[in-house]
XYZ file of C-alpha atoms in Angstrom:
657
model
C 0.838 88.661 91.457
C -0.137 90.223 87.989
C -2.907 88.287 87.372
C -4.245 88.377 90.597
C -4.072 92.482 90.458
C -6.399 91.969 87.292
C -8.357 89.662 88.714
C -9.426 91.643 91.505
C -10.095 94.359 89.103
C -12.474 92.836 86.909
C -14.227 91.534 89.792
C -14.459 95.081 90.449
C -15.953 95.976 87.454
C -18.607 93.013 87.341
C -19.391 94.002 91.021
C -20.194 97.515 89.914
C -22.074 96.033 86.780
C -23.584 93.940 89.072
C -25.196 96.449 91.074
C -26.822 98.661 88.275
C -28.181 94.555 87.288
C -29.733 95.434 90.841
C -31.200 98.675 90.311
C -32.428 97.938 86.424
C -34.316 94.499 88.437
C -35.769 96.907 90.964
C -37.189 99.271 87.843
C -38.588 96.170 86.146
C -40.062 94.785 89.368
C -41.742 98.079 89.775
C -43.163 98.008 85.974
C -43.850 94.187 86.178
C -44.434 92.963 89.464
C -42.626 89.853 89.346
C -44.472 88.666 92.603
C -47.348 88.559 89.952
C -45.728 87.232 87.132
C -47.339 89.890 85.191
C -46.840 89.074 81.408
C -48.423 92.399 79.848
C -49.957 95.619 80.257
C -52.730 97.373 78.590
C -53.239 101.026 79.083
C -57.131 102.043 78.091
C -58.858 104.584 77.020
C -62.647 105.412 76.984
C -62.634 108.751 75.802
C -64.214 107.508 72.436
C -66.512 104.854 73.892
C -70.698 104.939 74.621
C -69.954 103.876 77.633
C -70.256 106.068 81.279
C -67.582 104.474 83.738
C -69.896 101.740 84.840
C -70.063 100.426 81.907
C -66.818 100.940 80.734
C -65.607 99.521 84.262
C -67.895 96.168 83.767
C -66.871 95.765 80.093
C -63.041 95.015 81.084
C -63.935 92.946 84.115
C -66.037 90.860 81.650
C -63.758 90.509 78.616
C -60.881 89.866 81.540
C -63.143 86.747 82.233
C -63.533 85.638 79.146
C -60.348 85.820 77.789
C -58.602 84.535 81.486
C -56.261 87.862 81.627
C -56.269 87.686 85.505
C -56.862 91.126 85.184
C -55.244 93.742 88.032
C -55.354 97.219 88.063
C -52.466 99.324 90.247
C -54.415 102.285 92.494
C -52.996 104.152 95.268
C -53.754 102.764 98.785
C -56.403 105.589 100.118
C -54.953 105.212 103.864
C -51.516 105.699 102.611
C -50.853 107.730 99.301
C -46.965 106.865 99.429
C -48.117 102.751 98.878
C -50.239 100.904 95.905
C -52.409 98.641 96.064
C -53.521 95.719 93.292
C -56.973 95.047 92.620
C -58.116 91.992 90.922
C -60.645 92.663 88.549
C -61.821 88.794 88.574
C -61.082 87.171 92.108
C -58.156 87.608 94.466
C -54.443 85.855 93.124
C -52.864 86.664 96.175
C -53.044 88.009 99.584
C -50.039 90.639 99.112
C -47.834 91.707 96.866
C -43.862 91.407 97.447
C -41.309 93.837 95.979
C -37.307 93.202 94.912
C -36.537 96.766 96.472
C -37.001 97.666 100.031
C -40.968 99.127 99.906
C -43.577 97.050 102.111
C -45.363 94.539 100.631
C -48.787 95.644 98.534
C -52.469 94.374 99.018
C -54.767 92.830 96.643
C -57.835 93.618 96.801
C -61.295 92.662 94.802
C -62.734 95.222 92.833
C -65.128 96.666 94.727
C -62.066 99.531 95.334
C -62.600 100.152 91.460
C -66.552 101.503 92.536
C -64.963 105.251 92.338
C -62.344 104.892 90.126
C -62.088 106.126 86.219
C -62.284 102.513 84.057
C -59.401 104.544 81.927
C -55.878 103.697 83.204
C -53.311 100.718 82.933
C -54.018 96.999 83.882
C -51.870 94.208 84.579
C -51.908 91.017 82.288
C -50.889 87.479 84.335
C -52.258 85.405 81.213
C -51.372 87.047 77.934
C -52.364 83.749 75.709
C -55.534 85.588 74.826
C -54.823 88.777 74.760
C -55.236 89.871 71.085
C -58.724 88.282 71.081
C -59.509 90.437 73.895
C -57.468 93.702 72.672
C -60.080 93.092 69.380
C -63.268 92.592 71.959
C -62.209 96.136 73.231
C -61.778 97.810 70.172
C -65.021 97.203 68.998
C -66.471 98.621 71.490
C -64.512 102.243 71.139
C -61.856 101.463 73.434
C -58.536 102.550 72.596
C -55.975 100.079 73.446
C -51.999 99.989 73.961
C -50.437 97.190 74.665
C -47.197 96.674 75.958
C -45.257 93.217 77.168
C -42.879 92.397 79.714
C -39.592 92.816 78.689
C -36.233 92.885 80.524
C -34.192 94.289 77.628
C -36.584 97.161 76.888
C -36.222 97.938 80.561
C -32.596 98.160 80.118
C -32.920 99.795 76.863
C -35.268 102.651 78.442
C -32.760 103.007 81.497
C -29.545 103.365 79.122
C -31.108 106.337 77.579
C -31.135 107.882 80.695
C -27.567 109.744 81.420
C -27.778 108.751 85.294
C -27.916 105.217 84.265
C -25.773 105.407 81.077
C -22.926 106.387 82.538
C -22.000 104.155 85.116
C -21.910 101.353 82.125
C -19.768 103.695 80.122
C -17.576 104.306 82.674
C -18.109 100.126 82.976
C -16.425 99.921 79.480
C -13.538 102.402 80.055
C -12.514 100.616 83.026
C -12.302 97.844 80.497
C -10.256 99.531 78.200
C -7.582 100.588 81.231
C -7.514 96.542 82.327
C -6.599 95.818 79.110
C -3.652 98.445 78.763
C -3.023 97.089 82.529
C -2.946 93.088 81.443
C -0.788 93.852 78.142
C 2.057 96.206 79.687
C 2.474 93.928 83.084
C 3.673 91.308 80.325
C 5.600 93.448 77.809
C 9.094 92.413 78.727
C 8.055 88.496 78.778
C 6.338 88.994 75.789
C 9.496 90.505 74.513
C 11.521 87.651 76.109
C 9.597 85.022 74.194
C 9.600 86.028 71.196
C 13.383 86.327 71.287
C 13.668 83.073 72.610
C 12.148 81.555 69.283
C 8.694 81.471 70.002
C 5.979 83.257 66.967
C 4.772 86.418 67.796
C 0.981 85.542 67.290
C 1.561 82.140 69.473
C 2.661 84.572 72.108
C -0.655 86.986 71.143
C -2.618 83.803 71.070
C -1.666 82.840 74.921
C -1.711 86.202 76.240
C -5.079 87.108 74.947
C -6.432 83.497 75.692
C -4.992 83.967 79.552
C -6.803 87.471 79.426
C -10.126 85.873 78.576
C -10.114 82.894 80.776
C -9.428 85.374 83.747
C -12.097 87.367 82.241
C -14.581 84.294 81.783
C -13.724 82.909 85.727
C -14.551 86.347 87.180
C -17.598 87.282 85.129
C -18.947 83.627 86.099
C -17.735 84.035 89.331
C -19.537 87.520 89.988
C -22.451 86.300 88.246
C -22.918 83.012 90.477
C -22.664 85.199 93.329
C -25.130 87.907 92.400
C -27.994 85.441 91.435
C -27.638 83.368 94.465
C -27.768 86.271 96.588
C -30.726 87.768 94.725
C -32.129 84.853 95.317
C -31.826 84.083 98.888
C -32.138 87.492 100.206
C -34.709 88.778 97.743
C -36.405 85.782 96.466
C -35.842 83.261 93.973
C -38.738 84.532 91.541
C -36.238 87.623 91.105
C -33.440 85.809 89.633
C -34.358 85.533 86.076
C -34.693 89.412 85.308
C -31.549 90.106 87.296
C -29.731 87.601 85.446
C -31.036 88.884 82.143
C -30.073 92.214 83.061
C -26.601 91.706 84.330
C -26.045 89.533 80.888
C -26.955 92.299 79.334
C -24.705 94.874 80.951
C -22.107 92.487 80.951
C -22.046 92.472 77.374
C -21.670 95.947 76.836
C -18.380 95.531 78.927
C -17.588 92.072 76.645
C -17.954 93.905 73.466
C -15.904 96.878 75.244
C -12.612 93.865 75.946
C -13.456 92.281 72.470
C -12.466 95.517 71.020
C -9.626 97.154 73.491
C -7.907 94.105 73.894
C -7.080 93.077 70.596
C -6.223 96.300 69.558
C -4.140 96.816 72.743
C -2.423 93.923 72.172
C -1.761 94.677 68.246
C -0.231 97.985 69.621
C 1.714 96.204 71.771
C 3.492 93.770 69.484
C 6.072 91.352 70.861
C 9.197 93.066 69.565
C 12.632 92.149 70.277
C 14.409 94.959 68.690
C 13.126 96.622 71.777
C 16.385 95.366 74.074
C 18.473 95.903 70.808
C 17.576 99.866 71.269
C 17.777 99.531 75.157
C 13.951 100.909 75.539
C 11.477 98.884 78.127
C 9.504 96.882 76.413
C 6.373 98.709 78.039
C 7.051 101.961 77.021
C 4.616 101.186 73.812
C 1.595 102.007 75.907
C 2.569 104.428 77.243
C 0.088 105.824 74.436
C -2.719 103.456 74.862
C -2.675 104.154 78.749
C -2.772 108.143 78.590
C -5.592 107.933 75.921
C -7.611 105.464 78.377
C -7.094 108.119 81.175
C -8.185 110.837 78.951
C -10.815 109.270 78.040
C -12.057 108.383 81.345
C -11.470 111.981 82.531
C -13.787 113.345 79.698
C -16.056 111.037 80.181
C -16.618 111.870 83.787
C -16.683 115.217 82.931
C -19.086 115.145 79.795
C -21.537 112.837 81.592
C -21.319 114.286 84.846
C -23.820 117.825 84.212
C -26.289 115.548 82.116
C -26.588 112.790 84.900
C -26.540 115.674 87.682
C -29.629 117.869 85.858
C -31.553 114.082 85.394
C -31.040 113.032 88.894
C -31.739 116.940 90.324
C -34.989 116.919 88.047
C -35.925 113.862 88.867
C -35.726 114.834 92.687
C -37.507 118.010 91.509
C -40.448 116.002 89.812
C -40.961 113.911 92.651
C -41.607 116.957 94.872
C -43.790 118.120 92.604
C -45.963 114.971 92.235
C -45.707 114.292 95.896
C -48.718 116.990 95.826
C -50.814 114.662 94.141
C -50.826 112.925 97.765
C -52.713 116.220 99.108
C -55.523 115.152 96.705
C -55.772 111.459 97.865
C -59.861 112.368 98.837
C -60.318 114.443 96.361
C -62.950 113.241 93.868
C -64.137 115.167 90.688
C -67.633 114.390 88.916
C -68.362 112.104 86.042
C -71.465 113.108 83.865
C -72.831 110.239 82.019
C -75.491 112.452 80.783
C -76.935 114.141 77.577
C -76.257 117.614 76.746
C -79.462 118.836 77.061
C -80.169 117.460 81.249
C -76.670 119.904 81.850
C -78.538 122.563 81.276
C -81.337 121.608 83.374
C -79.339 120.508 86.290
C -76.878 123.726 86.254
C -78.442 125.579 89.572
C -78.736 122.767 91.581
C -75.462 122.015 90.563
C -74.065 125.494 91.488
C -75.910 125.354 94.994
C -74.776 122.135 95.855
C -70.834 123.846 95.294
C -71.453 126.717 96.742
C -72.693 124.595 100.370
C -69.524 122.589 99.748
C -67.522 125.519 99.116
C -69.034 126.914 102.296
C -67.985 124.054 104.039
C -64.293 124.277 102.536
C -65.290 121.594 100.579
C -64.987 122.390 97.046
C -61.882 123.688 94.929
C -61.473 124.974 91.858
C -58.831 125.765 89.288
C -59.219 126.715 85.811
C -55.810 127.729 83.645
C -55.364 129.731 80.617
C -51.867 128.760 79.494
C -50.372 131.214 77.048
C -49.235 128.684 74.344
C -52.685 127.527 73.465
C -54.588 130.902 74.794
C -52.377 132.728 71.936
C -52.157 135.518 74.394
C -49.560 137.627 75.635
C -49.228 137.009 79.684
C -45.581 138.444 79.673
C -43.757 137.697 82.102
C -46.244 134.982 82.880
C -46.338 131.313 81.098
C -50.276 130.831 82.423
C -53.018 132.434 84.214
C -54.984 130.474 87.194
C -58.351 131.402 88.307
C -58.665 129.400 91.755
C -60.838 129.690 94.888
C -59.672 129.831 98.319
C -60.303 126.270 98.707
C -57.654 125.718 95.944
C -54.748 127.816 98.278
C -55.794 126.094 101.471
C -55.494 122.611 99.377
C -52.276 123.110 98.043
C -51.113 124.735 100.797
C -50.947 121.603 102.789
C -47.921 120.559 101.043
C -46.317 123.619 99.849
C -46.951 125.921 103.128
C -48.590 129.073 103.820
C -45.809 130.932 102.166
C -45.956 129.300 98.510
C -47.660 132.337 96.932
C -46.241 135.866 96.960
C -48.504 139.077 96.093
C -48.100 140.029 92.748
C -50.892 142.707 92.202
C -49.596 145.968 90.676
C -51.124 148.171 88.094
C -49.557 146.628 85.327
C -50.234 142.881 85.826
C -53.980 144.081 86.071
C -53.831 146.127 82.725
C -51.976 142.922 81.342
C -55.036 140.590 82.756
C -57.771 143.156 81.756
C -56.503 143.142 78.609
C -55.766 139.969 77.923
C -58.704 137.787 79.555
C -61.368 140.449 80.376
C -63.796 140.002 77.618
C -63.408 136.029 78.916
C -64.211 136.713 82.449
C -66.927 138.744 81.452
C -68.408 135.795 78.988
C -67.712 133.103 81.822
C -70.116 134.679 84.966
C -72.757 136.670 82.294
C -75.595 135.052 83.661
C -74.552 135.625 87.649
C -75.713 138.844 87.869
C -72.756 140.391 89.349
C -70.787 143.274 89.063
C -67.813 142.359 86.285
C -65.767 145.921 88.237
C -66.296 144.583 91.602
C -65.696 140.814 90.616
C -62.333 142.105 88.963
C -61.585 144.088 91.815
C -62.001 141.318 94.485
C -59.530 139.246 92.559
C -56.234 138.436 94.222
C -53.063 138.131 92.199
C -50.398 135.961 93.396
C -47.318 134.267 91.862
C -45.322 131.363 93.539
C -42.572 131.996 95.832
C -39.084 131.973 94.629
C -38.125 128.424 94.211
C -41.420 126.964 94.371
C -43.208 125.121 91.153
C -47.377 125.570 91.728
C -49.500 123.449 90.908
C -52.839 124.238 88.788
C -54.903 122.444 86.359
C -54.893 123.182 82.994
C -58.348 124.142 81.607
C -60.949 121.815 80.060
C -58.469 118.958 80.383
C -60.214 116.367 82.899
C -58.226 117.141 85.789
C -54.252 117.665 84.095
C -51.822 119.072 87.220
C -49.002 121.329 86.069
C -46.504 122.730 87.742
C -45.472 126.194 86.886
C -42.681 128.996 88.521
C -44.036 131.596 86.449
C -48.460 131.377 86.790
C -50.388 134.234 87.728
C -53.055 132.855 90.399
C -56.315 134.839 90.621
C -57.874 133.986 93.656
C -61.901 134.712 93.076
C -63.705 134.895 96.563
C -65.929 131.994 95.625
C -66.533 129.696 92.447
C -69.810 131.414 91.484
C -68.648 134.638 91.524
C -66.049 134.322 88.688
C -68.230 131.701 86.739
C -72.371 131.875 86.062
C -74.557 128.202 86.607
C -74.093 126.868 83.086
C -69.969 127.628 82.987
C -69.956 126.317 86.712
C -71.485 122.831 85.334
C -68.515 123.041 82.689
C -65.626 123.076 84.333
C -67.118 120.379 86.593
C -67.243 118.384 83.857
C -63.985 118.993 83.316
C -62.935 117.898 86.778
C -61.651 121.905 87.176
C -63.592 121.728 89.873
C -63.089 118.800 92.976
C -65.079 117.844 96.193
C -63.896 115.911 99.374
C -64.399 112.412 99.888
C -66.465 110.164 97.768
C -69.744 109.616 100.625
C -69.914 113.623 101.244
C -70.255 113.997 97.916
C -72.640 111.190 97.206
C -74.611 113.373 100.181
C -74.296 116.495 98.290
C -75.834 114.961 95.193
C -78.652 113.897 97.504
C -79.807 116.757 98.849
C -79.185 118.508 95.669
C -81.851 116.192 94.125
C -78.753 114.969 91.647
C -79.099 111.491 92.869
C -79.842 108.476 89.932
C -83.107 107.873 91.431
C -83.561 111.689 91.289
C -82.334 112.813 88.210
C -84.952 109.052 86.826
C -87.638 111.306 88.907
C -87.353 114.226 86.612
C -86.701 112.391 83.438
C -83.316 112.611 83.045
C -81.538 109.304 82.129
C -77.675 108.772 83.560
C -76.171 109.525 86.718
C -73.507 111.902 88.118
C -70.517 109.873 89.807
C -67.930 110.917 92.174
C -64.556 109.109 91.347
C -61.431 109.878 92.280
C -59.209 112.100 90.696
C -55.692 111.619 91.436
C -55.265 107.716 91.609
C -53.032 108.352 88.622
C -51.207 111.108 89.673
C -50.157 109.684 93.133
C -48.934 106.520 91.438
C -46.715 108.903 88.966
C -45.361 110.437 92.281
C -44.407 107.198 93.806
C -42.175 106.617 90.552
C -40.900 110.003 90.524
C -39.576 109.589 94.401
C -38.164 105.910 93.622
C -36.561 107.445 90.290
C -35.022 110.769 92.041
C -33.232 107.793 94.606
C -31.939 105.622 92.336
C -30.623 108.440 90.020
C -28.677 109.304 92.922
C -27.620 106.297 93.658
C -26.040 105.994 90.072
C -24.003 109.081 90.479
C -22.003 107.283 93.614
C -21.623 104.068 91.024
C -20.424 106.715 88.522
C -18.065 107.974 91.369
C -16.374 104.563 92.155
C -16.221 103.597 88.516
C -14.091 106.790 87.679
C -11.699 106.042 91.151
C -11.409 102.777 90.092
C -10.179 104.011 86.293
C -8.053 106.475 87.971
C -6.479 103.975 90.240
C -5.798 101.206 87.598
C -4.541 103.923 84.967
C -2.102 105.437 87.565
C -1.063 101.794 88.590
C -0.170 101.414 84.559
C 1.979 104.691 84.601
C 3.658 103.323 87.528
C 4.602 100.247 86.021
C 5.886 102.167 83.149
C 7.701 104.550 84.963
C 9.334 102.388 87.068
C 12.840 102.570 86.058
C 12.799 105.989 86.320
C 10.753 106.321 89.577
C 12.925 104.270 91.897
C 16.314 105.741 91.943
C 14.964 108.913 92.553
C 12.887 107.474 95.450
C 15.731 106.153 96.947
C 17.847 109.017 96.757
C 15.453 111.066 98.736
C 12.920 112.263 96.740
C 8.901 112.113 98.065
C 7.049 110.024 95.984
C 4.924 113.883 95.417
C 7.980 114.743 93.588
C 8.875 111.812 91.812
C 5.235 111.664 90.395
C 4.798 115.709 89.710
C 6.491 115.460 86.246
C 3.777 112.879 84.686
C 0.983 114.307 87.584
C 1.430 117.883 86.080
C 1.420 116.211 82.309
C -2.337 114.778 83.277
C -3.247 117.916 85.096
C -2.330 119.678 81.566
C -4.141 117.394 79.857
C -7.000 117.265 81.920
C -7.786 120.772 82.093
C -7.766 121.054 78.419
C -10.047 118.572 78.777
C -12.104 120.338 81.376
C -12.506 123.174 79.561
C -13.783 121.019 76.454
C -16.714 119.886 78.458
C -17.473 123.519 80.303
C -17.542 124.479 76.982
C -20.465 122.367 75.922
C -23.433 124.468 76.599
C -25.788 123.426 79.684
C -29.216 124.937 79.665
C -29.367 124.054 83.681
C -26.670 126.479 85.629
C -26.441 123.498 88.065
C -25.230 121.343 85.519
C -22.470 123.674 84.694
C -21.403 123.789 87.914
C -21.486 119.404 88.746
C -19.600 119.768 85.663
C -16.902 122.050 87.027
C -16.972 120.122 90.738
C -16.259 116.940 88.960
C -13.648 118.470 86.552
C -11.791 119.618 90.348
C -12.462 116.663 92.254
C -11.430 114.216 88.859
C -8.379 116.427 88.379
C -7.374 115.983 92.183
C -7.628 112.176 91.946
C -5.911 112.302 89.171
C -3.053 113.961 90.468
C -3.066 112.273 93.897
C -3.020 108.685 92.138
C 0.272 109.375 90.549
C 2.396 109.530 94.017
C 0.166 106.597 95.414
C 0.052 104.238 92.956
C 3.787 104.581 92.583
C 4.030 103.973 96.318
C 2.639 101.166 96.070
C 4.374 99.558 93.295
C 7.521 100.119 94.981
C 6.603 98.293 98.160
C 5.302 95.516 96.165
C 8.978 95.214 94.410
C 10.967 96.123 97.306
C 9.074 93.244 99.258
C 9.816 90.728 95.397
C 6.059 90.207 95.098
C 6.435 91.909 91.521
């Protein structure tokens, strides 16, 4: 019976690890699609390369073909921003890409999809045998390349740095300690009797340890084999290697805990027949280890609960923020492959085109001054962003019409004029507008409570930042705040976005800014609309998945603690059975029987909870999560003692123990 209890507990332990391994495999497949058999990825940056976007894209494709890399680029599906597609730069290797998780398959399309996408970004490599030479070729053209090879070990290491994922693994290691104490405690009497019968103490130790690790190996083999078969049958055999590797690594953590704790506990409970002469139960020596394991398990729960909740909450909040990128799915920024001189020539034409687009509701602008980089005093705000009504409407599709609240006060206007008055005059110096009139026309808004408002960082190429304390200055029009030259300048840094590729191309042609029109004016180069939100949408997809997975890991942590509490309560019931059974037969309730031990655990638990709560949490939510975990944990510990004693009594009366 004791072997069955230990085997069941070990099986539950490794099923817990198998579930975490499923999460690891899902994450690994998100980064390295197993259906594509991706071996590596390269992140390319053409900022220092003297190439326009078309030439950069052609360079990547030619290098990929020359070195047989099988390059694919992951981009969002423009028809459904919650999904993604893969672009094959040389042929089309598959019609669709299946996933380990529950998301719908992604399609593989040809290189035409990248006609209006930036060449920068991350590319998957299906054959990395000649990747080093390919990187050398790209580097000779001034392309900055970062190589990352696919590795399940790196995925596990990355996830274990997340408190939400590390907590269940730590709980599994603690559960291993509890099982070790249970195993030795259940054999304490027989160990002493075998020594009393003349068996060597070392032989007794070897027999018990050998039996323990035999059961452990059997449970591990059954769970691992069953998990691999289930993954292969239900999800596909292509995922089995990644799943088996992640389960092996996680099982290694539990195995290391067993290898340390089991021999240590066995040595602490050295079989000694003198206990009979002293009329002490052999399991008495394990009271200390059992209490330590239980206390450490509770402390681990309390210490991990706050950071794990914060990680899951932050991931969910980030997911909601980055979902704003979906509003920009059809928005494009202009890529200028021109020299410095032509920008001044085309500035009036570009300004007129932008004004027409703005009147049609197809142009949005945001330019943000960050207090840290500006070295100004924007208090109580961390940044000030100049936007046009088109930006407010665009972001409002996701955040709603009440995302911004009025912030127009005399002190705020005074601060804006003090910190940015000269800069605002400089930005519109050639527009012919009156500075006082423009300043008076500005609407001063700030995010409503609980809202992180997205704005574009000034001069950084379309980088969205989310702030809950940004001051938003809504100018009547873009041209009211920027003259032609400065409007063109912020267009080159993607601080102006336009709606749709084809409508923007038509607007460029109508303004005389097409390639042919520029060539007729003696300007060598092009202005190309490129989707500005592709990488942001991919980050939003990943953040949404990460939030869901971290929430699942919190559930796993709670289950692990319940299992550990149950095992530890059972150990305590076995140790105190001689005292408990007469009390129960005398009519005492199980709650009354378990009360002395339960109250002692509550006292220790309360001290541990005080220690955990004393740890400073920057997030008030983490502090509340720790307090809630303390209340639930202490309640579980108290209730588990009575339940475990009743179960032990039932097994004894039926002669099952």
